PDB file of C-alpha atoms in Angstrom:
ATOM      1  CA  MET A   1      34.507  -8.043  11.208  1.00 96.00           C
ATOM      2  CA  VAL A   2      37.989  -7.641   9.830  1.00 97.00           C
ATOM      3  CA  VAL A   3      39.286  -7.051   6.293  1.00 98.00           C
ATOM      4  CA  CYS A   4      42.528  -8.841   5.368  1.00 97.00           C
ATOM      5  CA  SER A   5      45.139  -7.379   3.004  1.00 97.00           C
ATOM      6  CA  ASN A   6      43.904  -9.742   0.247  1.00 98.00           C
ATOM      7  CA  GLY A   7      40.365  -8.286   0.434  1.00 98.00           C
ATOM      8  CA  ARG A   8      38.838 -11.257   2.256  1.00 98.00           C
ATOM      9  CA  VAL A   9      36.548 -10.599   5.221  1.00 98.00           C
ATOM     10  CA  TYR A  10      36.207 -12.572   8.433  1.00 97.00           C
ATOM     11  CA  GLY A  11      33.383 -12.016  10.891  1.00 96.00           C
ATOM     12  CA  TRP A  12      32.231 -13.229  14.291  1.00 96.00           C
ATOM     13  CA  GLY A  13      29.679 -12.203  16.890  1.00 95.00           C
ATOM     14  CA  ASN A  14      25.930 -11.618  16.647  1.00 93.00           C
ATOM     15  CA  ASN A  15      24.403 -13.418  13.674  1.00 94.00           C
ATOM     16  CA  GLU A  16      20.708 -13.224  14.576  1.00 95.00           C
ATOM     17  CA  TYR A  17      19.886 -11.779  11.135  1.00 95.00           C
ATOM     18  CA  HIS A  18      22.613 -13.617   9.161  1.00 95.00           C
ATOM     19  CA  GLN A  19      24.935 -10.609   9.243  1.00 94.00           C
ATOM     20  CA  ILE A  20      27.913 -13.002   9.105  1.00 93.00           C
ATOM     21  CA  SER A  21      26.860 -16.490   8.047  1.00 92.00           C
ATOM     22  CA  PRO A  22      23.944 -17.656   5.904  1.00 92.00           C
ATOM     23  CA  SER A  23      24.071 -21.170   7.401  1.00 89.00           C
ATOM     24  CA  THR A  24      22.904 -20.286  10.927  1.00 89.00           C
ATOM     25  CA  ASP A  25      21.243 -17.537  12.943  1.00 90.00           C
ATOM     26  CA  MET A  26      23.271 -18.408  16.056  1.00 92.00           C
ATOM     27  CA  GLN A  27      26.245 -16.499  17.462  1.00 93.00           C
ATOM     28  CA  VAL A  28      29.424 -16.997  15.431  1.00 95.00           C
ATOM     29  CA  LEU A  29      32.077 -17.644  18.082  1.00 95.00           C
ATOM     30  CA  SER A  30      35.256 -17.712  16.000  1.00 95.00           C
ATOM     31  CA  PRO A  31      36.408 -15.786  12.907  1.00 96.00           C
ATOM     32  CA  THR A  32      34.528 -17.126   9.888  1.00 96.00           C
ATOM     33  CA  LEU A  33      35.275 -16.331   6.239  1.00 97.00           C
ATOM     34  CA  ILE A  34      32.408 -14.393   4.656  1.00 97.00           C
ATOM     35  CA  ASP A  35      31.810 -15.364   1.028  1.00 96.00           C
ATOM     36  CA  LEU A  36      31.906 -12.189  -1.093  1.00 97.00           C
ATOM     37  CA  PRO A  37      31.952 -11.830  -4.892  1.00 97.00           C
ATOM     38  CA  GLU A  38      34.953  -9.471  -5.049  1.00 98.00           C
ATOM     39  CA  PRO A  39      37.766  -8.073  -2.869  1.00 98.00           C
ATOM     40  CA  ILE A  40      36.601  -5.793  -0.055  1.00 98.00           C
ATOM     41  CA  MET A  41      38.381  -2.673   1.234  1.00 98.00           C
ATOM     42  CA  GLN A  42      36.119  -1.663   4.141  1.00 98.00           C
ATOM     43  CA  VAL A  43      33.351  -3.082   6.324  1.00 98.00           C
ATOM     44  CA  ALA A  44      30.773  -1.509   8.637  1.00 97.00           C
ATOM     45  CA  ALA A  45      28.512  -3.277  11.098  1.00 95.00           C
ATOM     46  CA  GLY A  46      25.064  -2.155  12.199  1.00 94.00           C
ATOM     47  CA  GLY A  47      22.884  -3.736  14.845  1.00 92.00           C
ATOM     48  CA  SER A  48      21.143  -6.102  12.422  1.00 94.00           C
ATOM     49  CA  PHE A  49      23.111  -5.678   9.190  1.00 95.00           C
ATOM     50  CA  SER A  50      26.611  -5.742   7.699  1.00 97.00           C
ATOM     51  CA  LEU A  51      28.011  -3.593   4.896  1.00 97.00           C
ATOM     52  CA  PHE A  52      30.926  -4.500   2.628  1.00 98.00           C
ATOM     53  CA  LEU A  53      32.579  -1.868   0.413  1.00 98.00           C
ATOM     54  CA  ALA A  54      34.383  -3.506  -2.502  1.00 98.00           C
ATOM     55  CA  GLU A  55      37.621  -2.198  -3.977  1.00 97.00           C
ATOM     56  CA  SER A  56      35.526  -1.395  -7.079  1.00 97.00           C
ATOM     57  CA  GLY A  57      33.362   1.015  -5.030  1.00 97.00           C
ATOM     58  CA  ARG A  58      30.323  -1.276  -5.125  1.00 97.00           C
ATOM     59  CA  LEU A  59      28.469  -1.892  -1.864  1.00 97.00           C
ATOM     60  CA  TYR A  60      27.216  -5.279  -0.651  1.00 97.00           C
ATOM     61  CA  SER A  61      24.887  -5.784   2.289  1.00 97.00           C
ATOM     62  CA  CYS A  62      23.257  -8.535   4.324  1.00 97.00           C
ATOM     63  CA  GLY A  63      21.113  -8.796   7.432  1.00 95.00           C
ATOM     64  CA  TYR A  64      17.805  -7.138   8.183  1.00 93.00           C
ATOM     65  CA  GLY A  65      16.135  -3.726   8.155  1.00 89.00           C
ATOM     66  CA  PRO A  66      16.490  -0.428   6.323  1.00 88.00           C
ATOM     67  CA  GLY A  67      20.178  -0.285   7.258  1.00 87.00           C
ATOM     68  CA  THR A  68      20.855  -2.843   4.530  1.00 91.00           C
ATOM     69  CA  GLY A  69      19.898  -0.276   1.880  1.00 90.00           C
ATOM     70  CA  LEU A  70      18.112  -3.039  -0.038  1.00 93.00           C
ATOM     71  CA  CYS A  71      14.468  -1.945   0.460  1.00 88.00           C
ATOM     72  CA  SER A  72      13.443  -5.349   1.787  1.00 87.00           C
ATOM     73  CA  ASP A  73      11.444  -6.572   4.767  1.00 86.00           C
ATOM     74  CA  ASP A  74      13.140  -9.950   4.440  1.00 92.00           C
ATOM     75  CA  VAL A  75      16.322 -11.157   6.098  1.00 95.00           C
ATOM     76  CA  ILE A  76      19.049 -11.022   3.443  1.00 95.00           C
ATOM     77  CA  THR A  77      21.183 -14.077   4.255  1.00 95.00           C
ATOM     78  CA  THR A  78      24.059 -13.527   1.810  1.00 96.00           C
ATOM     79  CA  PRO A  79      25.938 -10.350   0.861  1.00 97.00           C
ATOM     80  CA  THR A  80      23.901  -8.734  -1.912  1.00 96.00           C
ATOM     81  CA  LEU A  81      24.799  -5.846  -4.209  1.00 97.00           C
ATOM     82  CA  VAL A  82      23.039  -2.572  -3.288  1.00 96.00           C
ATOM     83  CA  PRO A  83      21.958  -1.655  -6.838  1.00 94.00           C
ATOM     84  CA  SER A  84      21.068   1.986  -6.163  1.00 91.00           C
ATOM     85  CA  LEU A  85      24.698   2.832  -5.320  1.00 90.00           C
ATOM     86  CA  LYS A  86      27.113   2.905  -8.225  1.00 89.00           C
ATOM     87  CA  CYS A  87      30.284   3.864  -6.379  1.00 94.00           C
ATOM     88  CA  LEU A  88      31.372   4.815  -2.855  1.00 96.00           C
ATOM     89  CA  THR A  89      34.771   5.560  -1.339  1.00 96.00           C
ATOM     90  CA  TYR A  90      33.864   5.219   2.353  1.00 96.00           C
ATOM     91  CA  ILE A  91      31.102   3.727   4.541  1.00 97.00           C
ATOM     92  CA  THR A  92      29.989   4.024   8.157  1.00 95.00           C
ATOM     93  CA  ALA A  93      27.156   2.461  10.160  1.00 95.00           C
ATOM     94  CA  SER A  94      25.520   2.628  13.549  1.00 91.00           C
ATOM     95  CA  LEU A  95      22.780   0.599  15.201  1.00 89.00           C
ATOM     96  CA  ASP A  96      20.109   1.201  12.538  1.00 89.00           C
ATOM     97  CA  HIS A  97      21.418   3.584   9.883  1.00 90.00           C
ATOM     98  CA  ALA A  98      24.378   4.004   7.548  1.00 93.00           C
ATOM     99  CA  ALA A  99      26.086   6.522   5.275  1.00 93.00           C
ATOM    100  CA  GLY A 100      28.701   6.610   2.545  1.00 95.00           C
ATOM    101  CA  ILE A 101      30.838   9.112   0.663  1.00 94.00           C
ATOM    102  CA  THR A 102      30.733   9.293  -3.148  1.00 94.00           C
ATOM    103  CA  PRO A 103      33.881   9.859  -5.267  1.00 93.00           C
ATOM    104  CA  ASP A 104      32.881  13.493  -5.892  1.00 89.00           C
ATOM    105  CA  GLY A 105      32.547  14.234  -2.165  1.00 89.00           C
ATOM    106  CA  GLY A 106      28.797  13.791  -1.771  1.00 89.00           C
ATOM    107  CA  VAL A 107      27.175  11.837   1.033  1.00 90.00           C
ATOM    108  CA  CYS A 108      24.451   9.184   0.828  1.00 90.00           C
ATOM    109  CA  ARG A 109      22.511   7.974   3.853  1.00 89.00           C
ATOM    110  CA  TRP A 110      19.906   5.324   4.595  1.00 89.00           C
ATOM    111  CA  GLY A 111      18.234   3.429   7.435  1.00 87.00           C
ATOM    112  CA  ARG A 112      15.941   4.336  10.338  1.00 77.00           C
ATOM    113  CA  GLY A 113      15.207   8.053  10.428  1.00 72.00           C
ATOM    114  CA  GLN A 114      13.905   8.722  13.938  1.00 73.00           C
ATOM    115  CA  HIS A 115      15.430  11.780  15.677  1.00 66.00           C
ATOM    116  CA  SER A 116      16.002  13.365  12.209  1.00 63.00           C
ATOM    117  CA  LYS A 117      19.375  11.622  11.912  1.00 63.00           C
ATOM    118  CA  LEU A 118      19.050  11.202   8.130  1.00 65.00           C
ATOM    119  CA  ILE A 119      17.093  14.320   7.101  1.00 64.00           C
ATOM    120  CA  ALA A 120      17.039  17.400   9.326  1.00 62.00           C
ATOM    121  CA  THR A 121      13.283  17.948   8.880  1.00 67.00           C
ATOM    122  CA  SER A 122      12.006  14.352   8.918  1.00 74.00           C
ATOM    123  CA  ASN A 123      11.861  11.210  11.033  1.00 75.00           C
ATOM    124  CA  GLU A 124      11.050   8.973   8.063  1.00 81.00           C
ATOM    125  CA  ASP A 125      13.073   5.875   7.267  1.00 78.00           C
ATOM    126  CA  ILE A 126      15.119   5.855   4.065  1.00 79.00           C
ATOM    127  CA  VAL A 127      15.153   2.285   2.753  1.00 80.00           C
ATOM    128  CA  THR A 128      17.368   2.890  -0.295  1.00 86.00           C
ATOM    129  CA  PRO A 129      20.456   5.146  -0.201  1.00 89.00           C
ATOM    130  CA  LEU A 130      19.645   8.810  -0.801  1.00 85.00           C
ATOM    131  CA  LEU A 131      22.120  11.532  -1.767  1.00 86.00           C
ATOM    132  CA  LEU A 132      22.082  14.455   0.666  1.00 80.00           C
ATOM    133  CA  GLU A 133      21.203  17.503  -1.423  1.00 75.00           C
ATOM    134  CA  GLY A 134      22.491  21.036  -0.907  1.00 68.00           C
ATOM    135  CA  LEU A 135      26.003  20.298   0.346  1.00 66.00           C
ATOM    136  CA  LYS A 136      28.282  22.678  -1.537  1.00 68.00           C
ATOM    137  CA  PRO A 137      31.611  21.829   0.101  1.00 71.00           C
ATOM    138  CA  ILE A 138      33.182  18.435  -0.415  1.00 80.00           C
ATOM    139  CA  VAL A 139      32.446  15.911   2.339  1.00 82.00           C
ATOM    140  CA  ARG A 140      35.700  14.702   3.899  1.00 83.00           C
ATOM    141  CA  SER A 141      34.236  12.421   6.548  1.00 86.00           C
ATOM    142  CA  VAL A 142      30.913  11.122   7.818  1.00 87.00           C
ATOM    143  CA  VAL A 143      30.267   9.213  11.025  1.00 86.00           C
ATOM    144  CA  CYS A 144      27.080   7.472  12.143  1.00 85.00           C
ATOM    145  CA  GLY A 145      26.470   7.372  15.873  1.00 82.00           C
ATOM    146  CA  PHE A 146      23.565   6.477  18.113  1.00 85.00           C
ATOM    147  CA  ASN A 147      20.666   8.681  16.884  1.00 84.00           C
ATOM    148  CA  LYS A 148      22.920  11.043  14.921  1.00 80.00           C
ATOM    149  CA  THR A 149      25.048  11.481  11.812  1.00 82.00           C
ATOM    150  CA  CYS A 150      28.019  13.878  11.743  1.00 81.00           C
ATOM    151  CA  ILE A 151      29.364  15.242   8.451  1.00 81.00           C
ATOM    152  CA  ILE A 152      32.726  17.007   8.111  1.00 82.00           C
ATOM    153  CA  THR A 153      33.055  19.150   4.995  1.00 80.00           C
ATOM    154  CA  ASP A 154      35.941  20.914   3.317  1.00 77.00           C
ATOM    155  CA  SER A 155      35.338  24.596   2.668  1.00 67.00           C
ATOM    156  CA  PRO A 156      37.390  27.754   3.285  1.00 57.00           C
ATOM    157  CA  VAL A 157      36.850  26.886   6.943  1.00 51.00           C
ATOM    158  CA  LYS A 158      36.328  23.247   7.846  1.00 49.00           C
ATOM    159  CA  SER A 159      32.795  22.752   9.107  1.00 47.00           C
ATOM    160  CA  VAL A 160      30.907  20.049  10.941  1.00 52.00           C
ATOM    161  CA  SER A 161      27.202  19.449  10.358  1.00 56.00           C
ATOM    162  CA  ARG A 162      25.125  17.161  12.497  1.00 55.00           C
ATOM    163  CA  LEU A 163      21.823  15.461  11.832  1.00 55.00           C
ATOM    164  CA  GLY A 164      19.900  13.856  14.644  1.00 55.00           C
ATOM    165  CA  MET A 165      19.143  14.051  18.312  1.00 54.00           C
ATOM    166  CA  ILE A 166      20.600  16.976  20.222  1.00 50.00           C
ATOM    167  CA  GLU A 167      21.177  16.181  23.863  1.00 50.00           C
ATOM    168  CA  PRO A 168      19.547  18.548  26.361  1.00 44.00           C
ATOM    169  CA  GLU A 169      21.856  20.901  28.198  1.00 43.00           C
ATOM    170  CA  ASP A 170      23.070  19.672  31.554  1.00 43.00           C
ATOM    171  CA  GLU A 171      20.765  21.291  34.115  1.00 44.00           C
ATOM    172  CA  ASP A 172      23.171  20.473  36.935  1.00 47.00           C
ATOM    173  CA  SER A 173      25.923  22.653  35.485  1.00 43.00           C
ATOM    174  CA  ASP A 174      28.493  24.004  37.904  1.00 47.00           C
ATOM    175  CA  GLU A 175      28.428  27.398  36.222  1.00 44.00           C
ATOM    176  CA  GLU A 176      27.073  30.252  38.285  1.00 46.00           C
ATOM    177  CA  ASP A 177      24.312  32.457  36.910  1.00 40.00           C
TER     178      ASP A 177
END
């Protein structure tokens, strides 16, 4: 997907869950205008869903699964307002989860929870956006990756927190014991 300077969005690619076009579930082979109710400033694409952050801070979503943030088991064929989010300044998505930054520097996250990528002590899915509690410093950036979420905060010393799968150490290390 691409956002134009006028706030319009064009998309192409996988459309199995109507992430781009409500009129078909086939691949969209050329850039197609996505009908949205207001100008968009940022987009994020998950494996089965699309997110659209409006200039107003409202979030729209379409597609399928908990990554939509819409608490639905149905395919959402047109961009729909995520009512539980009042205002965001930034969004990110990966295969099956997403996150956003609030104007006051908080972070919300939602989607599939396996590998504790949304809550450090849980593998449960979060089907509507949930504010991450306990972050004292202001969140400057958040990135969703495969089975993990990284959060960069602003404090006296910049810090990086990570939720999700930790890769095992390389057993074939060249280091000598």
